[in-house]
Short mmCIF file of C-alpha atoms in Angstrom, two decimals:
data_model
loop_
_atom_site.label_atom_id
_atom_site.label_comp_id
_atom_site.label_asym_id
_atom_site.label_seq_id
_atom_site.Cartn_x
_atom_site.Cartn_y
_atom_site.Cartn_z
CA MET G 1 -53.60 73.84 -108.45
CA GLU G 2 -56.60 76.04 -109.24
CA ASN G 3 -54.81 77.58 -112.24
CA ILE G 4 -53.76 74.17 -113.50
CA ARG G 5 -57.25 72.71 -113.10
CA ARG G 6 -58.64 75.42 -115.38
CA TYR G 7 -56.51 74.30 -118.32
CA LEU G 8 -56.97 70.61 -117.58
CA TYR G 9 -60.74 71.12 -117.66
CA GLN G 10 -60.57 73.07 -120.93
CA ASN G 11 -58.85 70.03 -122.46
CA LYS G 12 -60.69 67.41 -120.42
CA ILE G 13 -61.09 64.84 -123.20
CA LYS G 14 -57.37 64.73 -124.00
CA THR G 15 -56.32 64.78 -120.34
CA LEU G 16 -58.80 62.07 -119.37
CA ILE G 17 -57.45 59.85 -122.15
CA VAL G 18 -53.90 60.42 -120.82
CA PHE G 19 -55.01 59.63 -117.25
CA LEU G 20 -56.79 56.46 -118.40
CA LEU G 21 -53.78 55.28 -120.39
CA GLN G 22 -51.52 55.93 -117.40
CA ILE G 23 -53.78 53.83 -115.17
CA LEU G 24 -53.68 51.02 -117.73
CA MET G 25 -49.92 51.41 -118.23
CA TRP G 26 -49.02 51.12 -114.54
CA GLY G 27 -51.62 48.41 -114.03
CA MET G 28 -49.99 46.39 -116.78
CA GLN G 29 -46.57 46.86 -115.16
CA VAL G 30 -47.92 45.45 -111.86
CA ILE G 31 -49.54 42.52 -113.66
CA VAL G 32 -46.20 41.75 -115.31
CA GLN G 33 -44.69 41.43 -111.80
CA PHE G 34 -47.15 38.62 -111.08
CA PHE G 35 -46.08 37.01 -114.34
CA ALA G 36 -42.48 37.30 -113.08
CA ILE G 37 -43.47 35.53 -109.84
CA LYS G 38 -44.98 32.69 -111.86
CA THR G 39 -41.88 32.53 -114.08
CA PHE G 40 -39.55 32.46 -111.08
CA ASP G 41 -41.69 29.79 -109.45
CA GLY G 42 -41.23 27.56 -112.52
CA ALA G 43 -37.47 28.13 -112.40
CA ILE G 44 -37.31 27.19 -108.70
CA ARG G 45 -39.30 23.98 -109.34
CA LEU G 46 -37.20 23.25 -112.47
CA ASP G 47 -40.45 23.00 -114.46
CA ILE G 48 -39.30 24.01 -117.95
CA HIS G 49 -42.82 23.92 -119.45
CA HIS G 50 -44.16 26.19 -116.69
CA PHE G 51 -41.15 28.48 -117.03
CA LEU G 52 -41.42 28.87 -120.84
CA LYS G 53 -45.16 29.42 -120.64
CA TRP G 54 -44.94 32.28 -118.15
CA ILE G 55 -41.85 33.89 -119.63
CA SER G 56 -43.73 34.08 -122.95
CA ILE G 57 -46.72 35.61 -121.18
CA SER G 58 -44.34 38.06 -119.47
CA PHE G 59 -42.95 39.11 -122.84
CA ALA G 60 -46.47 39.68 -124.16
CA GLY G 61 -47.25 41.71 -121.03
CA TRP G 62 -44.20 43.92 -121.49
CA LEU G 63 -45.08 44.38 -125.17
CA ALA G 64 -48.58 45.52 -124.19
CA TYR G 65 -47.06 47.85 -121.58
CA TYR G 66 -44.83 49.60 -124.12
CA LEU G 67 -47.62 49.88 -126.68
CA ILE G 68 -49.71 51.65 -124.05
CA CYS G 69 -46.66 53.84 -123.27
CA MET G 70 -46.48 54.96 -126.90
CA LEU G 71 -50.18 55.81 -126.97
CA GLU G 72 -49.87 57.69 -123.68
CA SER G 73 -46.89 59.70 -125.00
CA TYR G 74 -48.84 60.70 -128.12
CA PHE G 75 -51.95 61.87 -126.26
CA ARG G 76 -49.83 63.56 -123.59
CA ALA G 77 -48.01 65.57 -126.30
CA MET G 78 -51.38 66.57 -127.80
CA ALA G 79 -52.72 67.62 -124.39
CA VAL G 80 -49.60 69.67 -123.56
CA LYS G 81 -49.77 71.36 -126.96
CA SER G 82 -53.43 72.32 -126.43
CA MET G 83 -52.84 73.61 -122.90
CA ASN G 84 -49.84 75.68 -124.01
CA ASN G 85 -51.96 77.24 -126.75
CA ASP G 86 -54.78 77.94 -124.28
CA LEU G 87 -52.27 79.46 -121.87
CA ARG G 88 -50.93 81.79 -124.56
CA LYS G 89 -54.46 82.73 -125.62
CA HIS G 90 -55.31 83.59 -122.00
CA PHE G 91 -52.13 85.65 -121.79
CA TYR G 92 -52.89 87.46 -125.07
CA GLU G 93 -56.33 88.35 -123.68
CA THR G 94 -54.77 89.54 -120.41
CA ILE G 95 -52.42 91.83 -122.33
CA TYR G 96 -55.15 93.10 -124.66
CA ASN G 97 -57.56 93.83 -121.81
CA GLY G 98 -54.83 95.43 -119.68
CA ASP G 99 -54.12 99.13 -119.32
CA ILE G 100 -52.60 100.54 -122.50
CA LYS G 101 -49.83 102.17 -120.42
CA ASN G 102 -48.36 98.65 -119.96
CA PHE G 103 -47.78 98.15 -123.69
CA GLY G 104 -44.43 99.90 -123.86
CA GLY G 105 -41.05 100.01 -122.19
CA GLU G 106 -39.95 97.29 -119.80
CA LYS G 107 -43.31 95.50 -119.85
CA ARG G 108 -42.71 94.39 -123.43
CA ALA G 109 -39.68 92.36 -122.40
CA GLU G 110 -41.67 90.73 -119.59
CA TYR G 111 -44.46 89.82 -122.01
CA ILE G 112 -42.05 88.36 -124.58
CA SER G 113 -40.37 86.35 -121.82
CA TYR G 114 -43.74 85.00 -120.71
CA ILE G 115 -44.96 83.99 -124.16
CA THR G 116 -41.72 82.13 -124.91
CA LYS G 117 -39.67 80.98 -121.94
CA ASN G 118 -42.30 81.07 -119.20
CA VAL G 119 -44.80 78.99 -121.15
CA ASP G 120 -42.09 76.35 -121.59
CA GLU G 121 -41.44 76.48 -117.83
CA ILE G 122 -45.14 76.00 -117.08
CA SER G 123 -45.26 73.13 -119.56
CA THR G 124 -42.51 71.35 -117.62
CA LEU G 125 -43.37 72.39 -114.07
CA ALA G 126 -47.16 72.17 -114.31
CA TRP G 127 -48.55 70.09 -117.19
CA GLU G 128 -45.89 67.37 -117.25
CA SER G 129 -45.79 67.26 -113.45
CA VAL G 130 -49.56 66.81 -113.18
CA PHE G 131 -49.45 63.95 -115.65
CA ASN G 132 -46.53 62.43 -113.74
CA LEU G 133 -48.38 62.91 -110.47
CA VAL G 134 -51.47 61.07 -111.72
CA GLY G 135 -49.31 58.34 -113.23
CA ARG G 136 -47.36 57.85 -110.02
CA VAL G 137 -50.55 57.74 -107.98
CA ALA G 138 -51.78 54.99 -110.30
CA GLN G 139 -48.44 53.17 -109.91
CA ILE G 140 -48.65 53.39 -106.12
CA VAL G 141 -52.30 52.29 -105.94
CA TRP G 142 -51.70 49.30 -108.22
CA SER G 143 -48.56 48.32 -106.28
CA VAL G 144 -50.23 48.71 -102.87
CA ALA G 145 -53.21 46.63 -104.03
CA ALA G 146 -50.84 43.92 -105.25
CA LEU G 147 -48.94 43.95 -101.95
CA LEU G 148 -52.24 43.64 -100.05
CA TYR G 149 -53.01 40.59 -102.15
CA LEU G 150 -49.60 39.09 -101.31
CA ASP G 151 -49.49 39.89 -97.57
CA PHE G 152 -51.23 42.29 -95.19
CA TYR G 153 -47.96 43.36 -93.54
CA LEU G 154 -46.57 44.42 -96.90
CA PHE G 155 -49.72 46.47 -97.39
CA LEU G 156 -49.32 48.19 -94.01
CA PHE G 157 -45.72 49.08 -94.78
CA ALA G 158 -46.75 50.49 -98.17
CA VAL G 159 -49.37 52.71 -96.48
CA PHE G 160 -46.78 53.90 -93.93
CA SER G 161 -44.30 54.76 -96.72
CA THR G 162 -47.00 56.60 -98.64
CA LEU G 163 -47.85 58.83 -95.69
CA ILE G 164 -44.19 59.65 -95.00
CA MET G 165 -43.38 60.53 -98.62
CA TRP G 166 -46.62 62.45 -99.20
CA PHE G 167 -46.31 64.85 -96.28
CA MET G 168 -42.54 65.48 -96.38
CA PRO G 169 -42.74 68.04 -99.24
CA LYS G 170 -44.97 70.27 -97.11
CA ILE G 171 -41.90 71.01 -94.97
CA PHE G 172 -40.29 72.63 -98.03
CA GLU G 173 -43.42 74.12 -99.64
CA LYS G 174 -42.76 77.82 -98.92
CA ARG G 175 -39.10 77.48 -99.80
CA ILE G 176 -39.92 75.84 -103.13
CA GLU G 177 -42.42 78.54 -104.08
CA LYS G 178 -39.88 81.24 -103.17
CA ILE G 179 -37.24 79.61 -105.41
CA GLY G 180 -39.66 79.62 -108.35
CA GLU G 181 -40.69 83.23 -107.72
CA ASP G 182 -37.08 84.47 -107.47
CA ASN G 183 -36.16 82.69 -110.70
CA LEU G 184 -39.16 84.18 -112.52
CA LYS G 185 -38.22 87.72 -111.46
CA ALA G 186 -34.57 87.21 -112.42
CA GLN G 187 -35.44 85.88 -115.89
CA ALA G 188 -37.79 88.82 -116.51
CA GLU G 189 -35.05 91.26 -115.46
CA ALA G 190 -32.50 89.51 -117.68
CA MET G 191 -34.91 89.58 -120.62
CA LYS G 192 -35.26 93.37 -120.26
CA LYS G 193 -31.49 93.75 -120.42
CA PHE G 194 -31.14 91.35 -123.38
CA LYS G 195 -33.86 93.23 -125.28
CA ASP G 196 -32.27 96.59 -124.46
CA LEU G 197 -28.92 95.43 -125.85
CA ILE G 198 -30.26 93.82 -129.01
CA TYR G 199 -32.42 96.85 -129.87
CA GLY G 200 -29.48 99.23 -129.38
CA VAL G 201 -26.56 97.21 -130.75
CA HIS G 202 -26.39 99.29 -133.94
CA ILE G 203 -25.78 102.46 -131.89
CA LEU G 204 -23.06 100.76 -129.86
CA LYS G 205 -21.38 99.44 -133.01
CA ILE G 206 -21.34 102.88 -134.61
CA LEU G 207 -19.83 104.36 -131.45
CA SER G 208 -17.31 101.49 -131.03
CA ALA G 209 -18.66 100.66 -127.57
CA LYS G 210 -17.93 96.93 -127.79
CA ASN G 211 -16.56 96.58 -124.25
CA TRP G 212 -19.62 98.24 -122.72
CA TYR G 213 -21.86 96.10 -124.93
CA LEU G 214 -20.15 92.87 -123.82
CA LYS G 215 -20.14 93.91 -120.15
CA ARG G 216 -23.88 94.66 -120.20
CA GLY G 217 -24.52 91.41 -122.02
CA MET G 218 -22.54 89.35 -119.53
CA ASP G 219 -24.19 91.12 -116.59
CA ALA G 220 -27.58 90.13 -117.98
CA SER G 221 -26.38 86.58 -118.59
CA GLU G 222 -25.07 86.36 -115.01
CA ILE G 223 -28.45 87.46 -113.61
CA SER G 224 -30.21 84.76 -115.65
CA GLU G 225 -27.75 81.95 -115.01
CA GLU G 226 -27.26 82.70 -111.30
CA ALA G 227 -31.01 82.42 -110.68
CA LYS G 228 -31.28 79.23 -112.73
CA SER G 229 -28.24 77.75 -110.99
CA ARG G 230 -29.67 78.53 -107.55
CA LYS G 231 -33.02 77.08 -108.52
CA ASN G 232 -31.50 73.90 -109.98
CA TYR G 233 -29.16 73.44 -107.01
CA MET G 234 -31.91 73.86 -104.40
CA THR G 235 -34.22 71.58 -106.38
CA GLU G 236 -31.50 68.90 -106.51
CA ILE G 237 -30.90 69.26 -102.76
CA LEU G 238 -34.60 68.72 -102.06
CA GLU G 239 -34.78 65.80 -104.50
CA CYS G 240 -31.70 64.19 -102.93
CA THR G 241 -33.25 64.57 -99.48
CA MET G 242 -36.38 62.83 -100.68
CA GLY G 243 -34.20 60.25 -102.44
CA ILE G 244 -32.46 59.36 -99.18
CA VAL G 245 -35.82 58.81 -97.50
CA SER G 246 -36.96 56.75 -100.49
CA VAL G 247 -33.85 54.52 -100.30
CA LEU G 248 -34.38 53.99 -96.57
CA MET G 249 -37.96 52.92 -97.26
CA GLN G 250 -36.75 50.58 -100.02
CA ILE G 251 -34.14 48.91 -97.78
CA LEU G 252 -36.63 48.55 -94.95
CA ALA G 253 -39.14 47.03 -97.38
CA GLU G 254 -36.64 44.47 -98.62
CA VAL G 255 -35.85 43.48 -95.03
CA ILE G 256 -39.56 43.00 -94.35
CA VAL G 257 -39.97 40.83 -97.48
CA VAL G 258 -37.06 38.59 -96.44
CA VAL G 259 -38.41 38.28 -92.88
CA LEU G 260 -41.88 37.35 -94.17
CA ALA G 261 -40.32 34.74 -96.49
CA PHE G 262 -38.18 33.41 -93.61
CA TYR G 263 -41.30 32.87 -91.47
CA GLY G 264 -43.18 31.27 -94.36
CA ARG G 265 -45.84 33.97 -94.82
CA ILE G 266 -44.90 34.34 -98.49
CA GLY G 267 -43.32 31.93 -100.96
CA VAL G 268 -39.71 32.21 -102.08
CA ALA G 269 -40.84 32.94 -105.65
CA VAL G 270 -42.70 36.01 -104.39
CA LEU G 271 -39.33 37.63 -103.67
CA ALA G 272 -38.89 38.19 -107.42
CA GLY G 273 -42.04 40.29 -107.77
CA ALA G 274 -42.46 41.69 -104.26
CA ALA G 275 -39.19 43.61 -104.42
CA ASN G 276 -40.30 45.26 -107.66
CA LEU G 277 -43.75 45.98 -106.27
CA ILE G 278 -42.28 47.61 -103.18
CA GLY G 279 -39.91 49.47 -105.49
CA GLY G 280 -43.01 50.59 -107.38
CA VAL G 281 -44.33 52.12 -104.16
CA THR G 282 -41.09 53.79 -103.03
CA ASN G 283 -40.03 54.96 -106.50
CA GLY G 284 -43.57 56.05 -107.21
CA LEU G 285 -43.62 58.04 -103.98
CA SER G 286 -40.25 59.62 -104.76
CA ASN G 287 -41.41 60.68 -108.22
CA LEU G 288 -44.74 61.77 -106.81
CA THR G 289 -42.93 64.01 -104.33
CA ASN G 290 -40.80 65.51 -107.10
CA ALA G 291 -43.94 66.19 -109.15
CA LYS G 292 -45.53 67.97 -106.19
CA MET G 293 -42.43 70.13 -105.69
CA MET G 294 -42.38 71.09 -109.37
CA ILE G 295 -46.07 72.01 -109.28
CA MET G 296 -45.31 74.27 -106.31
CA GLN G 297 -42.56 75.95 -108.35
CA SER G 298 -45.03 76.65 -111.17
CA LYS G 299 -47.28 78.81 -108.98
CA PRO G 300 -45.49 82.18 -109.54
CA TYR G 301 -45.64 81.74 -113.32
CA PHE G 302 -49.44 81.99 -113.22
CA GLU G 303 -49.52 85.21 -111.18
CA ILE G 304 -49.24 87.49 -114.22
CA LEU G 305 -52.53 86.01 -115.50
CA LYS G 306 -54.31 87.29 -112.38
CA SER G 307 -53.70 90.93 -113.30
CA THR G 308 -56.57 93.16 -112.15
CA ASP G 309 -55.15 96.12 -114.09
CA VAL G 310 -57.96 96.01 -116.66
CA GLU G 311 -58.35 98.85 -119.14
CA LYS G 312 -61.53 100.90 -118.75
CA VAL G 313 -63.19 101.71 -122.05
CA CYS G 314 -65.53 104.66 -122.65
CA VAL G 315 -69.12 103.90 -123.49
CA GLY G 316 -70.24 106.26 -126.24
CA SER G 317 -68.55 109.33 -127.67
CA PHE G 318 -69.42 113.01 -128.14
CA ASN G 319 -72.13 114.22 -130.52
CA GLU G 320 -71.49 117.96 -130.47
CA THR G 321 -68.46 119.06 -128.45
CA LEU G 322 -65.33 117.67 -126.82
CA THR G 323 -63.96 120.00 -124.15
CA LEU G 324 -60.73 120.01 -122.14
CA LYS G 325 -61.33 121.93 -118.91
CA ASN G 326 -58.52 123.03 -116.60
CA ILE G 327 -56.28 120.13 -117.63
CA SER G 328 -52.99 119.83 -115.73
CA TYR G 329 -50.45 117.07 -116.04
CA SER G 330 -46.97 116.46 -114.68
CA TYR G 331 -44.46 113.69 -115.29
CA ASP G 332 -41.39 112.92 -113.16
CA ASP G 333 -42.03 116.12 -111.15
CA LYS G 334 -42.00 118.17 -114.36
CA GLN G 335 -45.12 120.20 -115.15
CA ILE G 336 -46.15 119.42 -118.74
CA LEU G 337 -49.60 121.03 -118.87
CA GLU G 338 -51.20 123.52 -116.50
CA SER G 339 -54.84 124.70 -116.49
CA LEU G 340 -55.25 123.95 -120.20
CA ASN G 341 -58.61 124.68 -121.84
CA MET G 342 -59.58 123.65 -125.37
CA LYS G 343 -62.82 123.00 -127.22
CA PHE G 344 -63.41 120.86 -130.30
CA LYS G 345 -66.67 120.62 -132.27
CA LYS G 346 -67.93 117.48 -133.95
CA ASN G 347 -66.60 117.20 -137.53
CA GLY G 348 -64.30 120.18 -136.91
CA LYS G 349 -60.68 120.37 -138.01
CA TYR G 350 -58.11 121.48 -135.43
CA ALA G 351 -54.35 121.83 -135.21
CA ILE G 352 -52.20 122.00 -132.09
CA VAL G 353 -48.82 123.61 -132.66
CA GLY G 354 -45.93 124.71 -130.47
CA LYS G 355 -42.32 124.06 -129.60
CA SER G 356 -41.08 120.60 -128.75
CA GLY G 357 -41.66 119.52 -125.15
CA ARG G 358 -44.73 121.72 -124.60
CA GLY G 359 -47.10 118.75 -124.24
CA LYS G 360 -48.80 118.58 -127.64
CA SER G 361 -48.63 114.79 -127.82
CA THR G 362 -49.73 114.61 -124.19
CA ILE G 363 -52.95 116.46 -125.09
CA LEU G 364 -53.82 113.86 -127.73
CA LYS G 365 -53.09 111.01 -125.31
CA ILE G 366 -55.37 112.60 -122.70
CA ILE G 367 -58.13 113.01 -125.30
CA MET G 368 -57.69 109.40 -126.40
CA GLY G 369 -57.67 108.16 -122.80
CA ILE G 370 -54.16 106.71 -122.95
CA ILE G 371 -53.06 109.04 -120.14
CA LYS G 372 -55.43 108.93 -117.17
CA ASP G 373 -53.55 110.46 -114.23
CA TYR G 374 -54.26 114.08 -115.21
CA LYS G 375 -56.08 116.76 -113.25
CA GLY G 376 -59.10 118.53 -114.70
CA GLU G 377 -61.97 117.26 -116.84
CA VAL G 378 -62.59 115.92 -120.32
CA LEU G 379 -66.18 116.73 -121.25
CA TYR G 380 -68.37 115.06 -123.88
CA ASP G 381 -71.29 117.36 -124.72
CA GLY G 382 -70.89 118.98 -121.31
CA ARG G 383 -70.76 115.68 -119.41
CA VAL G 384 -67.60 114.58 -117.62
CA ARG G 385 -66.04 111.61 -119.37
CA GLU G 386 -64.57 108.92 -117.16
CA LYS G 387 -60.82 108.48 -117.30
CA ALA G 388 -60.87 105.64 -119.79
CA LEU G 389 -59.73 104.68 -123.28
CA ASP G 390 -62.02 105.95 -126.06
CA THR G 391 -61.96 103.29 -128.77
CA SER G 392 -64.35 105.31 -130.95
CA MET G 393 -61.31 107.40 -131.89
CA SER G 394 -58.29 106.54 -133.99
CA TYR G 395 -54.75 107.58 -133.05
CA ILE G 396 -51.96 107.94 -135.61
CA SER G 397 -48.55 108.55 -134.10
CA GLN G 398 -45.22 109.44 -135.65
CA ASP G 399 -43.88 106.09 -134.46
CA VAL G 400 -45.97 103.73 -136.60
CA TYR G 401 -45.94 100.02 -135.82
CA LEU G 402 -46.55 97.50 -138.60
CA PHE G 403 -46.92 93.75 -138.28
CA ASN G 404 -44.79 91.32 -140.26
CA ALA G 405 -47.64 90.67 -142.68
CA SER G 406 -48.94 92.00 -146.00
CA ILE G 407 -49.91 95.62 -146.63
CA LYS G 408 -53.54 94.55 -146.87
CA GLU G 409 -53.43 92.68 -143.56
CA ASN G 410 -51.84 95.71 -141.89
CA ILE G 411 -54.70 97.87 -143.16
CA VAL G 412 -57.75 95.68 -142.52
CA LEU G 413 -56.38 94.01 -139.32
CA GLY G 414 -58.67 91.00 -139.71
CA GLY G 415 -61.77 93.02 -140.61
CA GLU G 416 -64.06 92.26 -143.54
CA PHE G 417 -64.06 95.13 -146.03
CA SER G 418 -65.16 95.41 -149.64
CA GLY G 419 -62.76 96.16 -152.47
CA THR G 420 -64.33 99.62 -152.73
CA ASP G 421 -63.62 100.35 -149.05
CA ILE G 422 -60.00 99.29 -149.45
CA SER G 423 -59.53 101.30 -152.66
CA ASP G 424 -61.04 104.39 -151.02
CA ALA G 425 -58.66 104.10 -148.05
CA LEU G 426 -55.69 103.66 -150.40
CA PHE G 427 -56.71 106.73 -152.40
CA LYS G 428 -57.23 108.99 -149.37
CA SER G 429 -53.87 107.92 -147.92
CA SER G 430 -52.06 108.43 -151.28
CA LEU G 431 -50.92 104.82 -151.13
CA GLN G 432 -52.36 103.58 -154.42
CA THR G 433 -49.37 104.54 -156.59
CA ASP G 434 -46.90 102.84 -154.23
CA ILE G 435 -49.03 99.68 -154.21
CA GLU G 436 -48.92 99.54 -158.00
CA ASN G 437 -45.12 99.74 -157.95
CA PHE G 438 -44.74 96.74 -155.63
CA LYS G 439 -44.30 93.37 -157.35
CA ASP G 440 -46.92 91.72 -155.11
CA GLY G 441 -49.10 94.81 -154.87
CA ILE G 442 -51.23 95.04 -151.76
CA ASP G 443 -50.08 91.53 -150.76
CA THR G 444 -46.47 92.70 -150.35
CA ILE G 445 -44.99 91.61 -147.00
CA VAL G 446 -43.78 94.70 -145.13
CA GLY G 447 -41.27 92.86 -142.89
CA GLU G 448 -40.72 93.21 -139.16
CA ASN G 449 -42.21 96.59 -138.19
CA GLY G 450 -42.20 97.62 -141.86
CA ALA G 451 -38.49 96.98 -142.45
CA ASN G 452 -39.09 96.37 -146.18
CA ILE G 453 -40.77 99.72 -146.89
CA SER G 454 -40.03 103.41 -146.33
CA GLY G 455 -41.06 105.55 -143.36
CA GLY G 456 -43.48 107.48 -145.53
CA GLU G 457 -45.15 104.29 -146.75
CA LYS G 458 -45.47 103.12 -143.15
CA GLN G 459 -47.27 106.34 -142.20
CA ARG G 460 -49.62 106.08 -145.17
CA ILE G 461 -50.51 102.50 -144.22
CA ALA G 462 -51.29 103.74 -140.69
CA ILE G 463 -53.53 106.46 -142.12
CA ALA G 464 -55.27 103.97 -144.43
CA ARG G 465 -56.09 101.58 -141.58
CA SER G 466 -57.45 104.44 -139.47
CA LEU G 467 -59.73 105.54 -142.31
CA ILE G 468 -61.01 102.09 -143.24
CA ASN G 469 -62.05 101.20 -139.70
CA GLY G 470 -64.76 103.86 -139.72
CA LYS G 471 -63.59 105.92 -136.72
CA ASP G 472 -65.09 109.40 -137.03
CA THR G 473 -62.52 111.13 -134.80
CA ILE G 474 -58.87 110.92 -135.84
CA LEU G 475 -56.02 112.15 -133.67
CA ILE G 476 -52.81 112.67 -135.64
CA ASP G 477 -49.52 113.09 -133.77
CA GLU G 478 -47.01 114.12 -136.44
CA GLY G 479 -48.55 111.29 -138.44
CA THR G 480 -47.42 112.72 -141.79
CA SER G 481 -43.93 113.88 -140.74
CA ALA G 482 -42.11 111.19 -142.75
CA LEU G 483 -43.90 112.08 -146.00
CA ASP G 484 -42.57 114.26 -148.77
CA ARG G 485 -44.22 117.66 -149.14
CA GLU G 486 -46.46 116.65 -152.04
CA ASN G 487 -47.86 113.51 -150.41
CA ARG G 488 -48.23 115.24 -147.04
CA ALA G 489 -50.23 118.06 -148.58
CA ALA G 490 -52.45 115.65 -150.54
CA ILE G 491 -53.23 113.46 -147.52
CA GLU G 492 -53.85 116.37 -145.17
CA GLU G 493 -56.15 117.97 -147.73
CA ASN G 494 -58.13 114.72 -148.12
CA LEU G 495 -58.53 114.42 -144.36
CA LEU G 496 -59.33 118.07 -143.70
CA LYS G 497 -61.94 118.20 -146.47
CA SER G 498 -63.78 115.10 -145.18
CA GLU G 499 -67.07 116.44 -143.82
CA ASN G 500 -67.78 113.52 -141.48
CA LEU G 501 -64.42 113.43 -139.72
CA THR G 502 -63.27 115.23 -136.59
CA ILE G 503 -59.55 115.88 -137.02
CA ILE G 504 -57.21 116.97 -134.21
CA MET G 505 -53.66 117.21 -135.51
CA VAL G 506 -50.35 117.90 -133.79
CA SER G 507 -47.76 119.33 -136.14
CA HIS G 508 -44.50 121.27 -136.14
CA ASN G 509 -44.85 122.20 -139.77
CA LEU G 510 -48.10 123.60 -141.18
CA ASP G 511 -47.87 125.26 -144.57
CA GLU G 512 -50.10 128.21 -145.44
CA ASN G 513 -52.44 126.26 -147.72
CA THR G 514 -53.09 123.65 -145.02
CA ARG G 515 -53.64 126.30 -142.32
CA LYS G 516 -56.65 127.64 -144.22
CA LEU G 517 -58.43 124.27 -143.90
CA PHE G 518 -58.48 124.25 -140.08
CA ASP G 519 -61.39 125.61 -138.06
CA ALA G 520 -58.98 126.57 -135.28
CA ILE G 521 -55.28 126.35 -134.50
CA TYR G 522 -54.23 126.09 -130.85
CA GLU G 523 -50.72 127.23 -130.04
CA ILE G 524 -49.15 126.14 -126.74
#
């Protein structure tokens, strides 16, 4: 409940309005039962005036009840919407603050699953259940108070029923939480497989691997549906068990009402309302129990928000030298780097070249702080830098990611920049001519991950956004590989002739003119 309370408190005005309306709504329903008693009393006494009077009042009471219901539904929808948005915001922050190593591979599928499906699950299991729980508590309290007014023995029975129905779910608590946890894991696993298939369907189609594609798809579907089926079945079993207890309480209550009427403790007309009031207690308790079980199932869905895997960020950068000292790194028992030593001066221009698989990209990721489980030291001005992400640097990879937004938005990323700053970045990245050829210019939408533009244009946008953000150290990992020779030469020349930039570039293909612009070229 601690996780749920956080979001309820953040939206306390909306939730308090919902709670208040629920109290009024169930209170009105109980009051209508007293109107029914009065109406039934008039019918028994054959008093038509009394009967018509109270049946009219009953109609007005029901009308008021449903008007309150409509208001409650509106404010409940607004509260759920706000809490879902707050939940997603919290999740976005958790992802952003997490270790950068989690941003690729299988984790992406888990994150997508959480933002979409899991938020919907929390909405049903947590938010709606809490509102139902409060509403059912109000229903029970109003009904018990009414029964106390009618007869003390009815009140005692209501208290007894409440205790039975309240504590029964605790018998199933661990089992319910386990069901929710297993379902969450299964859906995350299925999402990974779905994502894997969708991303690779074009390869399978080219290679005519339809049968394998369908088999993998159905395997993923089976994982998802089996977990949901097991969860739904076990939930129904538990609800049916509680339903049996609820029915037993209802039957026993009706027997007690008849006995009390038989001995003259309550009037015959009370039978009309008392049965409904007792039903309000037993049904309220049954629904209350179901709400508690659903809240228990929601617990695993909040666990991902408790991640302690927070990204460390470097404080400060280097002023004179960046040194790699005795750096070694292995991956999957394969030695990538061993006792590597390199030195880079502030505002210097450096290239790292070598055959594929020698660890060139790994060096840049160690410098940037993306890779942290290396041996050796990264030194800033002779001081050992902690193993953390250095956000004072910019990293341009061969695999550029663009958002489904305009070219301008992909460059500025929400920052405030002058027209001069933007024009300068476009010029240095050789993007200006392309912009002029687009119908919508810099406001052209690039599509999902730049689907509407070429690979070269994607790389130039990545270079432009690195330049405009004012980072004075730029790491380039084959960041111009998709460009034609002319544009590549122009961009590299602009970067390498910038006096206030430290450039460390990984490349397979350095032409002779570009080589002359580097202060040093490391070959590994």
